[in-house]
Coordinates of C-alpha atoms in Angstrom, one line a residue:
Chain A
M15 CA -31.5 33.3 15.3
A16 CA -28.4 32.9 17.6
V17 CA -25.8 35.5 17.1
K18 CA -22.3 34.1 16.7
S19 CA -19.6 35.2 19.1
K20 CA -16.5 36.9 17.7
S21 CA -14.4 33.8 18.4
Q22 CA -16.9 31.5 16.6
L23 CA -17.0 34.0 13.7
N24 CA -13.1 34.0 13.5
D25 CA -13.2 30.2 13.7
N26 CA -15.2 30.0 10.5
Q27 CA -13.5 32.7 8.6
P28 CA -10.4 32.2 6.5
P29 CA -7.5 34.6 7.1
V30 CA -7.8 36.0 3.6
L31 CA -10.3 36.3 0.7
G32 CA -13.3 36.6 3.0
S33 CA -15.0 33.2 2.5
W34 CA -13.9 29.6 2.2
R35 CA -15.7 29.2 -1.1
R36 CA -13.3 31.9 -2.5
V37 CA -10.3 30.2 -1.0
Y38 CA -11.2 26.9 -2.6
W39 CA -11.7 28.6 -6.0
F40 CA -8.4 30.3 -5.6
V41 CA -6.7 26.9 -4.9
A42 CA -8.4 25.3 -7.9
L43 CA -7.6 28.2 -10.2
F44 CA -4.0 28.3 -8.9
F45 CA -3.7 24.7 -10.0
V46 CA -5.1 25.4 -13.5
V47 CA -2.7 28.3 -14.0
E48 CA 0.1 26.2 -12.7
V49 CA -0.6 23.4 -15.1
G50 CA -1.0 25.9 -17.9
L51 CA 2.5 27.3 -17.1
F52 CA 3.9 23.8 -16.9
Y53 CA 2.4 23.1 -20.3
L54 CA 4.0 26.2 -21.8
F55 CA 7.3 25.4 -20.1
T56 CA 7.2 21.9 -21.6
R57 CA 6.3 23.1 -25.1
F58 CA 9.0 25.8 -25.0
Y59 CA 11.8 23.5 -24.0
S60 CA 10.8 20.4 -26.0
Chain B
M4 CA 33.3 15.8 6.0
S5 CA 35.3 18.4 7.8
T6 CA 35.1 19.5 11.5
L7 CA 33.2 22.5 10.4
D8 CA 30.6 20.3 8.6
Y9 CA 30.2 18.2 11.8
I10 CA 29.7 21.3 13.9
V11 CA 27.0 22.6 11.4
L12 CA 25.3 19.2 11.2
L13 CA 25.2 18.5 15.0
G14 CA 24.4 22.2 15.8
T15 CA 21.5 22.2 13.5
L16 CA 19.9 18.9 14.4
V17 CA 20.5 19.1 18.2
G18 CA 19.8 22.8 18.3
I19 CA 16.3 22.4 16.8
A20 CA 15.5 19.4 19.0
A21 CA 16.6 21.3 22.1
Y22 CA 14.7 24.4 21.2
G23 CA 11.5 22.3 20.6
M24 CA 12.0 20.7 24.1
W25 CA 12.6 24.1 25.7
R26 CA 9.5 25.7 24.1
T27 CA 7.3 22.9 25.3
R28 CA 8.8 22.4 28.8
E29 CA 5.6 23.6 30.5
S30 CA 2.9 22.0 28.3
G31 CA 0.7 19.9 30.5
G32 CA -2.5 17.8 30.3
L33 CA -3.6 15.3 27.7
Q34 CA -5.1 18.0 25.5
G35 CA -1.8 19.8 25.5
Y36 CA 0.3 16.7 24.9
L37 CA -1.8 15.2 22.1
K38 CA -3.3 18.3 20.5
G39 CA -0.8 21.1 21.5
D40 CA -3.5 22.9 23.6
D41 CA -5.2 23.8 20.3
S42 CA -2.9 26.7 20.1
I43 CA -1.0 26.2 16.9
K44 CA -1.3 28.8 14.1
W45 CA -2.0 28.0 10.5
G46 CA 1.5 28.8 9.3
T47 CA 3.1 26.3 11.7
I48 CA 0.4 23.7 10.8
G49 CA 1.2 24.2 7.1
L50 CA 4.9 23.7 7.6
S51 CA 4.2 20.7 9.9
V52 CA 2.0 19.0 7.4
M53 CA 4.6 19.6 4.7
A54 CA 7.5 18.4 6.9
T55 CA 5.5 15.2 7.8
Q56 CA 5.0 14.3 4.1
A57 CA 8.5 15.3 3.0
S58 CA 10.8 12.6 4.4
A59 CA 14.6 12.3 3.8
I60 CA 14.0 10.1 0.8
T61 CA 12.1 13.1 -0.9
F62 CA 15.3 15.1 -0.9
L63 CA 17.6 12.1 -1.8
S64 CA 15.4 10.3 -4.3
T65 CA 13.5 13.1 -6.1
P66 CA 16.6 14.9 -7.6
G67 CA 17.9 11.4 -8.5
K68 CA 14.6 10.7 -10.2
A69 CA 14.8 13.9 -12.2
Y70 CA 18.4 13.1 -13.1
D71 CA 17.2 9.8 -14.7
D72 CA 13.7 10.5 -15.9
G73 CA 13.2 14.3 -16.0
M74 CA 10.4 16.4 -14.5
G75 CA 7.3 14.2 -15.1
F76 CA 7.2 12.9 -11.6
V77 CA 5.6 16.2 -10.4
Q78 CA 2.3 15.0 -12.0
N79 CA 2.0 12.5 -9.1
Y80 CA 0.9 15.4 -6.9
F81 CA -1.8 16.8 -9.2
G82 CA -4.7 15.2 -7.3
M83 CA -3.6 16.7 -4.0
P84 CA -5.2 20.2 -4.2
F85 CA -8.6 18.7 -4.9
A86 CA -8.3 16.1 -2.2
I87 CA -7.3 18.8 0.3
I88 CA -10.3 20.9 -0.6
F89 CA -12.5 17.9 -0.1
I90 CA -11.0 17.2 3.3
C91 CA -11.5 20.9 4.3
V92 CA -15.2 20.7 3.3
F93 CA -16.1 17.3 4.7
F94 CA -13.5 15.9 7.1
I95 CA -12.2 18.8 9.2
P96 CA -15.6 20.2 10.3
I97 CA -16.6 16.8 11.6
Y98 CA -13.3 16.1 13.4
R99 CA -13.4 19.5 15.0
K100 CA -17.1 19.3 15.9
L101 CA -16.6 16.0 17.7
N102 CA -13.3 17.2 19.3
V103 CA -11.6 13.9 18.6
Y104 CA -7.9 13.2 19.3
T105 CA -7.6 10.6 16.5
S106 CA -9.5 10.1 13.2
Y107 CA -10.4 6.6 14.4
E108 CA -12.2 8.0 17.4
Y109 CA -14.7 9.4 14.9
L110 CA -15.3 5.9 13.5
G111 CA -16.1 4.7 17.1
Q112 CA -18.7 7.6 17.4
R113 CA -20.2 7.1 14.0
F114 CA -20.2 3.2 14.0
D115 CA -19.0 1.1 16.9
S116 CA -15.9 0.1 18.8
K117 CA -14.9 -2.8 16.5
T118 CA -14.8 -0.5 13.4
R119 CA -12.7 2.0 15.4
Y120 CA -10.2 -0.7 16.5
L121 CA -10.0 -2.0 12.9
G122 CA -9.1 1.5 11.6
A123 CA -6.6 2.1 14.4
I124 CA -4.9 -1.3 14.0
L125 CA -4.6 -1.0 10.2
F126 CA -2.9 2.4 10.8
L127 CA -0.6 1.0 13.5
V128 CA 0.6 -1.9 11.4
Q129 CA 1.3 0.2 8.3
R130 CA 2.7 3.3 9.9
G131 CA 4.7 1.3 12.5
L132 CA 6.6 -0.4 9.7
A133 CA 7.0 2.8 7.7
A134 CA 8.6 4.6 10.7
G135 CA 11.5 2.2 10.6
I136 CA 12.1 2.9 6.9
T137 CA 11.9 6.6 7.5
I138 CA 15.0 6.4 9.7
Y139 CA 16.7 3.6 7.8
A140 CA 16.5 5.1 4.3
P141 CA 18.7 8.2 4.8
A142 CA 21.0 6.4 7.3
I143 CA 22.0 3.7 4.7
V144 CA 22.8 6.3 2.0
I145 CA 24.7 8.8 4.2
S146 CA 26.6 6.1 6.2
S147 CA 27.7 4.3 3.1
L148 CA 29.0 7.4 1.4
L149 CA 30.7 8.8 4.5
G150 CA 31.8 5.5 6.0
W151 CA 29.8 6.0 9.2
N152 CA 28.6 3.0 11.2
L153 CA 25.1 2.3 10.0
D154 CA 23.7 1.0 13.2
L155 CA 25.1 3.9 15.3
T156 CA 23.7 6.4 12.8
I157 CA 20.2 4.8 13.1
V158 CA 20.3 4.6 16.9
L159 CA 21.6 8.3 17.3
V160 CA 19.0 9.8 14.9
G161 CA 16.2 7.6 16.3
A162 CA 17.1 8.5 19.9
L163 CA 17.2 12.2 19.2
V164 CA 13.7 12.1 17.7
I165 CA 12.4 10.0 20.6
I166 CA 13.7 12.4 23.2
Y167 CA 12.0 15.5 21.9
T168 CA 8.8 13.8 20.7
V169 CA 8.3 12.0 24.0
S170 CA 9.2 15.2 25.9
G171 CA 7.0 17.8 24.2
G172 CA 4.4 15.8 22.4
T173 CA 2.5 17.3 19.4
K174 CA 3.5 20.9 20.1
A175 CA 7.2 20.0 20.1
V176 CA 6.8 18.1 16.9
S177 CA 5.1 21.1 15.2
I178 CA 7.6 23.6 16.5
T179 CA 10.6 21.6 15.5
Q180 CA 9.1 20.9 12.1
R181 CA 8.8 24.6 11.5
Y182 CA 12.6 25.1 11.9
Q183 CA 13.5 21.8 10.2
M184 CA 11.5 22.9 7.2
A185 CA 13.2 26.3 7.2
V186 CA 16.6 24.5 7.2
I187 CA 15.5 22.2 4.4
M188 CA 14.3 24.9 2.1
I189 CA 17.3 27.2 2.8
G190 CA 19.6 24.2 2.1
M191 CA 17.9 23.3 -1.1
F192 CA 18.0 26.9 -2.4
I193 CA 21.7 27.1 -1.5
A194 CA 22.3 23.7 -3.3
F195 CA 20.5 25.0 -6.4
G196 CA 22.6 28.2 -6.4
M197 CA 25.8 26.2 -6.1
I198 CA 24.9 23.9 -9.0
V199 CA 24.1 26.9 -11.3
G200 CA 27.3 28.6 -10.0
N201 CA 29.4 25.5 -10.8
L202 CA 28.3 25.3 -14.4
P203 CA 31.1 26.2 -16.9
S204 CA 31.6 29.9 -17.2
D205 CA 30.6 29.9 -20.9
I206 CA 27.2 28.2 -20.2
S207 CA 24.5 30.6 -19.0
F208 CA 21.5 29.5 -17.0
G209 CA 19.3 29.9 -20.2
S210 CA 21.7 27.7 -22.2
A211 CA 21.6 25.1 -19.4
L212 CA 17.8 25.1 -19.6
S213 CA 17.9 24.7 -23.4
V214 CA 20.3 21.8 -23.1
A215 CA 18.1 20.1 -20.5
G216 CA 15.1 20.6 -22.8
A217 CA 17.0 19.2 -25.8
M218 CA 18.0 16.2 -23.7
D219 CA 14.2 15.6 -22.9
K220 CA 14.5 16.3 -19.2
L221 CA 12.0 19.2 -19.1
E222 CA 8.7 17.5 -20.0
V223 CA 6.6 18.5 -16.9
V224 CA 3.1 17.6 -18.2
N225 CA 2.0 14.8 -20.4
F226 CA -1.6 14.7 -21.4
S227 CA -1.4 11.2 -23.0
F228 CA -4.1 8.7 -22.2
D229 CA -1.7 5.8 -22.5
I230 CA -2.2 3.8 -19.3
E231 CA 1.3 2.3 -19.7
E232 CA 2.8 5.7 -19.2
R233 CA 3.8 5.8 -15.6
Y234 CA 3.3 9.6 -15.0
T235 CA 0.6 11.5 -16.9
F236 CA -1.6 14.4 -16.1
W237 CA -4.6 12.0 -15.8
S238 CA -3.0 9.3 -13.6
G239 CA -1.6 12.0 -11.4
L240 CA -5.0 13.8 -11.1
F241 CA -7.3 10.8 -10.6
G242 CA -4.9 8.4 -8.8
G243 CA -3.5 11.2 -6.8
V244 CA -6.9 12.3 -5.5
F245 CA -7.6 9.0 -3.8
L246 CA -4.0 8.6 -2.5
S247 CA -4.1 12.1 -1.0
L248 CA -7.6 11.7 0.4
S249 CA -6.5 8.6 2.3
Y250 CA -3.2 10.1 3.4
F251 CA -4.4 13.6 4.5
G252 CA -7.9 12.6 5.6
T253 CA -7.4 9.4 7.5
D254 CA -3.7 8.9 8.4
Q255 CA -3.3 10.0 12.0
S256 CA 0.3 11.2 11.3
Q257 CA -1.3 13.9 9.2
V258 CA -4.7 14.3 10.9
Q259 CA -2.9 15.0 14.3
R260 CA -1.0 17.9 12.6
Y261 CA -4.0 19.9 11.5
L262 CA -6.2 19.0 14.5
A263 CA -3.6 20.8 16.6
G264 CA -4.8 24.1 15.0
S265 CA -6.0 26.9 17.3
S266 CA -9.3 26.9 15.3
S267 CA -11.1 25.2 12.5
S268 CA -9.8 28.0 10.2
A269 CA -6.2 27.4 11.2
S270 CA -6.6 23.6 10.5
K271 CA -8.1 24.2 7.1
F272 CA -5.8 27.1 6.0
G273 CA -2.7 25.2 7.2
L274 CA -3.7 22.2 5.0
L275 CA -4.7 24.4 2.1
F276 CA -1.3 26.1 2.3
N277 CA 0.1 22.7 1.2
A278 CA -2.5 22.4 -1.6
V279 CA -0.9 25.5 -3.1
V280 CA 2.8 25.1 -2.1
K281 CA 3.4 21.4 -2.5
I282 CA 3.4 21.2 -6.3
P283 CA 5.8 24.2 -6.8
M284 CA 8.0 22.7 -4.1
Q285 CA 8.2 19.3 -5.8
F286 CA 8.8 21.1 -9.2
F287 CA 11.7 22.9 -7.6
I288 CA 13.3 19.7 -6.1
L289 CA 13.0 17.9 -9.5
F290 CA 14.4 21.0 -11.1
V291 CA 17.4 20.8 -8.8
G292 CA 17.9 17.2 -10.1
V293 CA 17.7 18.3 -13.7
M294 CA 20.4 21.0 -13.0
V295 CA 22.6 18.2 -11.4
F296 CA 22.1 16.3 -14.7
V297 CA 23.2 19.3 -16.8
F298 CA 26.1 19.9 -14.4
Y299 CA 27.3 16.3 -15.0
L300 CA 27.0 16.8 -18.8
F301 CA 30.0 19.1 -18.5
E302 CA 31.7 17.5 -15.5
K303 CA 32.7 13.8 -15.6
P304 CA 30.1 11.8 -13.5
P305 CA 30.9 8.5 -11.8
V306 CA 29.6 5.5 -13.8
F307 CA 27.7 4.5 -10.7
F308 CA 26.9 7.0 -7.9
N309 CA 27.3 4.6 -5.0
Q310 CA 31.1 4.6 -4.7
S311 CA 31.1 2.1 -1.8
T312 CA 29.3 -0.5 -4.0
L313 CA 31.8 0.1 -6.8
D314 CA 34.7 -0.4 -4.3
A315 CA 33.1 -3.7 -3.2
V316 CA 32.6 -4.9 -6.7
A317 CA 36.3 -4.0 -7.4
Q318 CA 37.2 -6.6 -4.8
T319 CA 35.4 -9.4 -6.7
E320 CA 36.2 -11.4 -9.8
H321 CA 34.3 -8.8 -11.8
A322 CA 36.9 -6.1 -11.1
G323 CA 38.5 -6.3 -14.6
Q324 CA 35.2 -6.0 -16.4
L325 CA 34.2 -3.0 -14.1
L326 CA 37.5 -1.3 -14.9
S327 CA 37.0 -1.7 -18.6
L328 CA 33.4 -0.4 -18.4
E329 CA 34.6 2.6 -16.4
G330 CA 37.2 3.4 -19.1
E331 CA 34.6 3.1 -21.8
Y332 CA 32.1 5.3 -19.9
G333 CA 34.9 7.9 -19.3
E334 CA 35.6 8.2 -23.1
I335 CA 31.9 8.4 -24.0
V336 CA 31.1 11.2 -21.4
D337 CA 34.2 13.2 -22.6
Q338 CA 32.8 13.1 -26.2
R339 CA 29.3 13.9 -24.8
S340 CA 30.7 16.9 -23.0
V341 CA 32.1 18.2 -26.3
A342 CA 28.8 17.5 -28.2
V343 CA 26.7 19.2 -25.5
R344 CA 28.9 22.3 -25.7
Q345 CA 28.3 22.4 -29.5
L346 CA 24.6 22.0 -28.8
A347 CA 24.6 24.9 -26.3
V348 CA 26.4 27.1 -28.9
A349 CA 23.9 26.1 -31.6
L350 CA 21.0 26.8 -29.3
D351 CA 22.4 30.2 -28.4
K352 CA 22.7 31.0 -32.1
G353 CA 19.3 29.6 -32.9
D354 CA 20.5 27.9 -36.1
E355 CA 17.9 25.1 -36.5
A356 CA 20.1 22.9 -38.8
E357 CA 23.1 23.2 -36.5
I358 CA 20.8 22.5 -33.4
G359 CA 19.5 19.3 -35.1
L360 CA 22.9 17.9 -35.9
A361 CA 24.4 18.8 -32.4
K362 CA 21.3 17.4 -30.6
A363 CA 21.4 14.1 -32.6
K364 CA 25.1 13.7 -31.6
A365 CA 24.6 14.6 -27.9
V366 CA 21.5 12.3 -27.6
E367 CA 23.3 9.4 -29.3
L368 CA 26.3 9.8 -26.9
E369 CA 23.9 10.1 -23.9
E370 CA 22.2 6.8 -25.0
R371 CA 25.6 5.1 -25.3
A372 CA 26.5 6.4 -21.8
L373 CA 23.2 5.0 -20.5
L374 CA 23.9 1.6 -22.0
V375 CA 27.3 1.4 -20.3
R376 CA 25.7 2.5 -17.0
N377 CA 23.1 -0.3 -17.3
E378 CA 25.9 -2.8 -18.0
V379 CA 27.6 -1.7 -14.8
K380 CA 24.3 -2.1 -12.9
E381 CA 23.9 -5.6 -14.3
L382 CA 27.5 -6.4 -13.3
I383 CA 26.8 -5.2 -9.8
S384 CA 23.8 -7.5 -9.6
K385 CA 25.9 -10.4 -10.8
A386 CA 28.8 -9.5 -8.4
G387 CA 26.7 -10.1 -5.2
E388 CA 23.2 -10.5 -4.0
D389 CA 23.7 -7.9 -1.3
F390 CA 24.8 -5.2 -3.7
E391 CA 22.2 -2.6 -4.6
A392 CA 22.2 -1.9 -8.3
K393 CA 20.1 1.3 -8.1
D394 CA 22.0 4.5 -7.5
S395 CA 19.4 7.3 -8.0
D396 CA 19.3 8.0 -4.3
Y397 CA 23.0 8.7 -4.3
V398 CA 23.1 11.2 -7.2
F399 CA 22.3 14.4 -5.3
I400 CA 24.2 13.6 -2.2
T401 CA 27.3 12.7 -4.3
F402 CA 27.2 16.1 -5.9
I403 CA 26.9 17.7 -2.5
L404 CA 29.8 15.8 -1.0
D405 CA 32.0 16.3 -4.0
Y406 CA 31.3 19.9 -5.0
L407 CA 30.0 21.9 -2.1
P408 CA 32.4 23.8 0.2
E409 CA 33.0 23.1 3.8
G410 CA 30.2 24.0 6.1
L411 CA 27.6 23.7 3.3
V412 CA 28.1 20.0 3.1
G413 CA 27.2 19.8 6.8
L414 CA 24.2 21.9 6.2
L415 CA 22.9 19.7 3.3
V416 CA 23.5 16.5 5.3
A417 CA 21.5 18.2 8.1
V418 CA 18.7 18.8 5.5
I419 CA 18.5 15.1 4.8
F420 CA 18.4 14.2 8.5
A421 CA 16.1 17.0 9.5
A422 CA 13.6 15.7 6.9
A423 CA 14.0 12.2 8.3
M424 CA 13.5 13.4 11.8
S425 CA 10.5 15.6 11.0
S426 CA 8.6 12.7 9.4
T427 CA 9.6 10.2 12.1
A428 CA 8.5 12.5 14.8
S429 CA 5.0 12.9 13.3
E430 CA 4.8 9.1 12.9
L431 CA 5.9 8.3 16.5
N432 CA 3.6 11.0 17.9
A433 CA 0.6 9.6 15.9
L434 CA 1.5 6.0 16.8
G435 CA 1.7 6.8 20.5
S436 CA -1.5 8.8 20.5
T437 CA -3.5 6.2 18.5
T438 CA -2.3 3.4 20.8
M439 CA -3.2 5.4 23.9
V440 CA -6.5 6.9 22.8
D441 CA -8.0 4.1 20.7
I442 CA -6.6 1.0 22.4
Y443 CA -5.3 1.7 25.9
R444 CA -8.0 4.1 27.1
R445 CA -10.8 2.1 25.5
L446 CA -9.7 -1.4 26.3
I447 CA -7.4 -1.3 29.3
R448 CA -7.9 1.8 31.6
H449 CA -11.1 3.7 31.2
E450 CA -11.2 6.2 34.0
K451 CA -7.8 7.6 34.9
S452 CA -6.4 11.1 35.4
D453 CA -5.0 13.2 32.6
A454 CA -1.5 12.9 34.1
H455 CA -1.8 9.1 33.9
Y456 CA -2.8 9.2 30.2
V457 CA 0.0 11.7 29.4
R458 CA 2.5 9.3 31.1
V459 CA 1.2 6.4 29.2
S460 CA 1.3 8.4 25.9
R461 CA 5.0 9.2 26.6
I462 CA 5.8 5.5 27.3
L463 CA 3.9 4.3 24.2
T464 CA 5.6 7.0 22.0
A465 CA 9.0 5.9 23.3
A466 CA 8.1 2.2 22.8
W467 CA 7.1 2.9 19.1
G468 CA 10.4 4.8 18.7
V469 CA 12.4 1.8 20.0
L470 CA 10.4 -0.5 17.8
A471 CA 11.1 1.8 14.8
I472 CA 14.9 1.8 15.6
F473 CA 14.8 -2.0 15.9
F474 CA 13.0 -2.4 12.6
A475 CA 15.5 0.1 11.0
L476 CA 18.4 -2.0 12.3
Y477 CA 17.0 -5.1 10.6
A478 CA 15.5 -3.4 7.6
N479 CA 18.2 -4.6 5.2
L480 CA 16.9 -8.1 5.5
V481 CA 13.8 -7.1 3.5
E482 CA 14.3 -7.0 -0.2
N483 CA 13.4 -3.7 -1.9
L484 CA 12.2 -2.2 1.2
I485 CA 11.0 1.2 0.3
E486 CA 8.8 -0.1 -2.4
A487 CA 7.5 -2.8 0.0
V488 CA 6.3 -0.1 2.4
N489 CA 4.7 1.9 -0.4
I490 CA 2.9 -1.3 -1.5
L491 CA 1.8 -2.0 2.0
G492 CA 0.4 1.5 2.3
S493 CA -1.6 1.2 -0.9
L494 CA -3.0 -2.2 0.2
F495 CA -4.5 -0.7 3.3
Y496 CA -5.2 2.9 2.5
G497 CA -8.2 2.2 0.1
G498 CA -10.1 0.2 2.6
I499 CA -9.5 2.8 5.4
L500 CA -10.7 5.6 3.1
G501 CA -13.7 3.5 2.1
I502 CA -14.7 3.2 5.8
F503 CA -14.5 7.0 6.2
F504 CA -16.5 7.6 3.0
V505 CA -19.2 5.3 4.3
A506 CA -19.2 7.2 7.6
F507 CA -19.6 10.5 5.9
F508 CA -21.8 9.8 2.9
L509 CA -23.8 6.6 3.5
K510 CA -25.8 7.5 6.6
S511 CA -28.0 4.4 6.3
V512 CA -25.0 2.0 6.8
H513 CA -24.2 0.9 10.4
G514 CA -21.2 -0.6 12.2
S515 CA -21.5 -4.3 11.5
A516 CA -22.0 -3.8 7.7
V517 CA -19.0 -1.5 7.3
F518 CA -16.9 -3.7 9.5
L519 CA -17.6 -6.9 7.6
A520 CA -17.3 -5.0 4.3
A521 CA -13.9 -3.7 5.3
L522 CA -12.7 -7.2 6.3
I523 CA -13.9 -8.7 3.0
T524 CA -12.4 -5.8 1.0
Q525 CA -9.0 -6.2 2.8
A526 CA -9.0 -10.0 2.1
S527 CA -10.0 -9.4 -1.6
V528 CA -7.3 -6.7 -2.0
L529 CA -4.6 -9.0 -0.6
L530 CA -5.8 -11.8 -2.8
M531 CA -5.8 -9.5 -5.9
F532 CA -2.3 -8.4 -5.0
K533 CA -1.2 -12.0 -4.7
F534 CA -2.8 -13.4 -7.9
T535 CA -3.1 -10.4 -10.4
D536 CA -0.7 -7.8 -11.9
I537 CA -2.8 -4.7 -11.1
G538 CA -0.5 -1.7 -10.4
Y539 CA -0.5 -1.2 -6.6
L540 CA -1.7 2.4 -6.8
W541 CA -5.0 1.2 -8.1
Y542 CA -5.7 -0.6 -4.8
N543 CA -6.4 2.8 -3.3
L544 CA -9.4 3.3 -5.6
I545 CA -10.4 -0.4 -5.6
G546 CA -10.4 -0.7 -1.8
C547 CA -12.4 2.5 -1.3
V548 CA -15.1 1.6 -3.9
L549 CA -15.3 -2.0 -2.7
V550 CA -15.9 -1.1 0.9
M551 CA -18.7 1.4 -0.1
L552 CA -20.5 -1.0 -2.4
L553 CA -20.2 -4.0 0.0
S554 CA -21.3 -1.9 3.0
L555 CA -24.5 -0.9 1.1
L556 CA -25.2 -4.4 0.0
L557 CA -24.6 -5.9 3.4
Q558 CA -26.7 -3.3 5.1
M559 CA -29.6 -3.9 2.7
T560 CA -29.4 -7.7 3.1
V561 CA -27.6 -9.4 6.0
F562 CA -27.8 -6.5 8.5
R563 CA -31.2 -5.1 7.4
S564 CA -32.7 -5.8 10.8
E565 CA -29.8 -4.0 12.6
G566 CA -30.6 -0.9 10.6
K567 CA -34.2 -1.0 11.6
V568 CA -33.4 -1.4 15.3
S569 CA -31.0 1.5 15.2
E570 CA -33.6 3.7 13.5
S571 CA -36.4 2.8 15.9

């Protein structure tokens, strides 16, 4: 198996959270939390 | 505006443009000019993508929209995070692997030249028209309020954008957008602080929020399945996914931003930054608009926010009726101010009965005020065909001009023009690149030096800039222009996205089938638009699905033999 060079490895790694799968989950969960907060905000001020 | 305002305005706009040119004075080669030498970090890409999407009209119209309709518009962006994840998984790895300059180059590699030209030409038509509007929209608002010469404003703003975009290419666009975005956000935060600071001393921020809620301006999410509701969670999520997929995945003005990344990681992370930040940012801009609404509950607002139109109507036979409506409106908003103060006191005390009574009174007076405003708008329409009876774009800027101190007015006007310039720069950069890479280099001059192609890119970018200025100068001839451009985008986006989806996911389909499918789809969408009442946003979905289905069908029937030849 070919060993990836450092630059190739960096090219595929996100700057945070270790893997892209985790970054995508973070974005999706952030959206869910955001909509939840919007819902509470709407209910509180309606 | 005062001398200080002009110094701040010109210093900000010219300073950023000059800095962008200075930073990119030594970038050479085609790779450097079109893709910024692949050296741009994710933070700059993130801001550049954001600045490209946020045009001046975002900062003029969005607060005005919240002033009229509340916060529900933010739901329009709910599909964007998922579309961006999809683009990071499927689009970016392929673009980066093939090392393309434009997204349409990929179509040429996956299908054939004619499909590539089709994608490029659809983009050039739609974005070429939009570039003119991006300059025209803020120029008409600002020049009418400040009494500037409209044509001169358009030419000066357009020329400034052309100079730094032509000079420094993609890197100059990205670098200037970073600072333009910083100015925009600083300006918006200052404006928000000034609105809250200008509320009456006995009205706290909490009371202002409670009043806004009581006046139905703080409904952010609506889970209703009613398809007649314009903004709901569901329409934003599903409609928004397709719109964002087309815009971020296939529109060269955005693709060029993230392909300039120093790595695949930088491209993806810069784009994902927007998936996280865009919705809170839109929420904030709408919230600024709601606070302007609350401010004008206590301070007397104009009956119509475009003063120059009111002045023009006052010169017509309808002047008497306008004066009478203005008087009536003044009385109602005075009473409304008293009722809203009582509501704020009741909300602070938490007395439900008192809140109910005060709210009913305030809402009734608000409805009466709205009726008078609508009568004024009708009167404006009657007074002259050239008079624009819509004033939501003028609400926020009127507040800025009337209530912000010297210096800050200049900064906020700079915010509006910085947003216009950042979007226009991306558009011109993408139009020049697409014309050079997908048309000129393919059709006209195949084997020339990098220096030749850079020179041609510069000429083409400048030519598109001049065309955009020309279109902006004559934009007032088109009725309801901004909506026209939005409709135009939706009519083409679905088909383009469909071509890309076929390229990614339907490996058995070849060039001729997708090309013919795209042409039939485009004709069908245009016919549907002409003869049915389908809401234009749906054409993004219809166009995409139709191209995919027709491509499969044509590949299995008419172009069956072509598929076999390719496989063998």
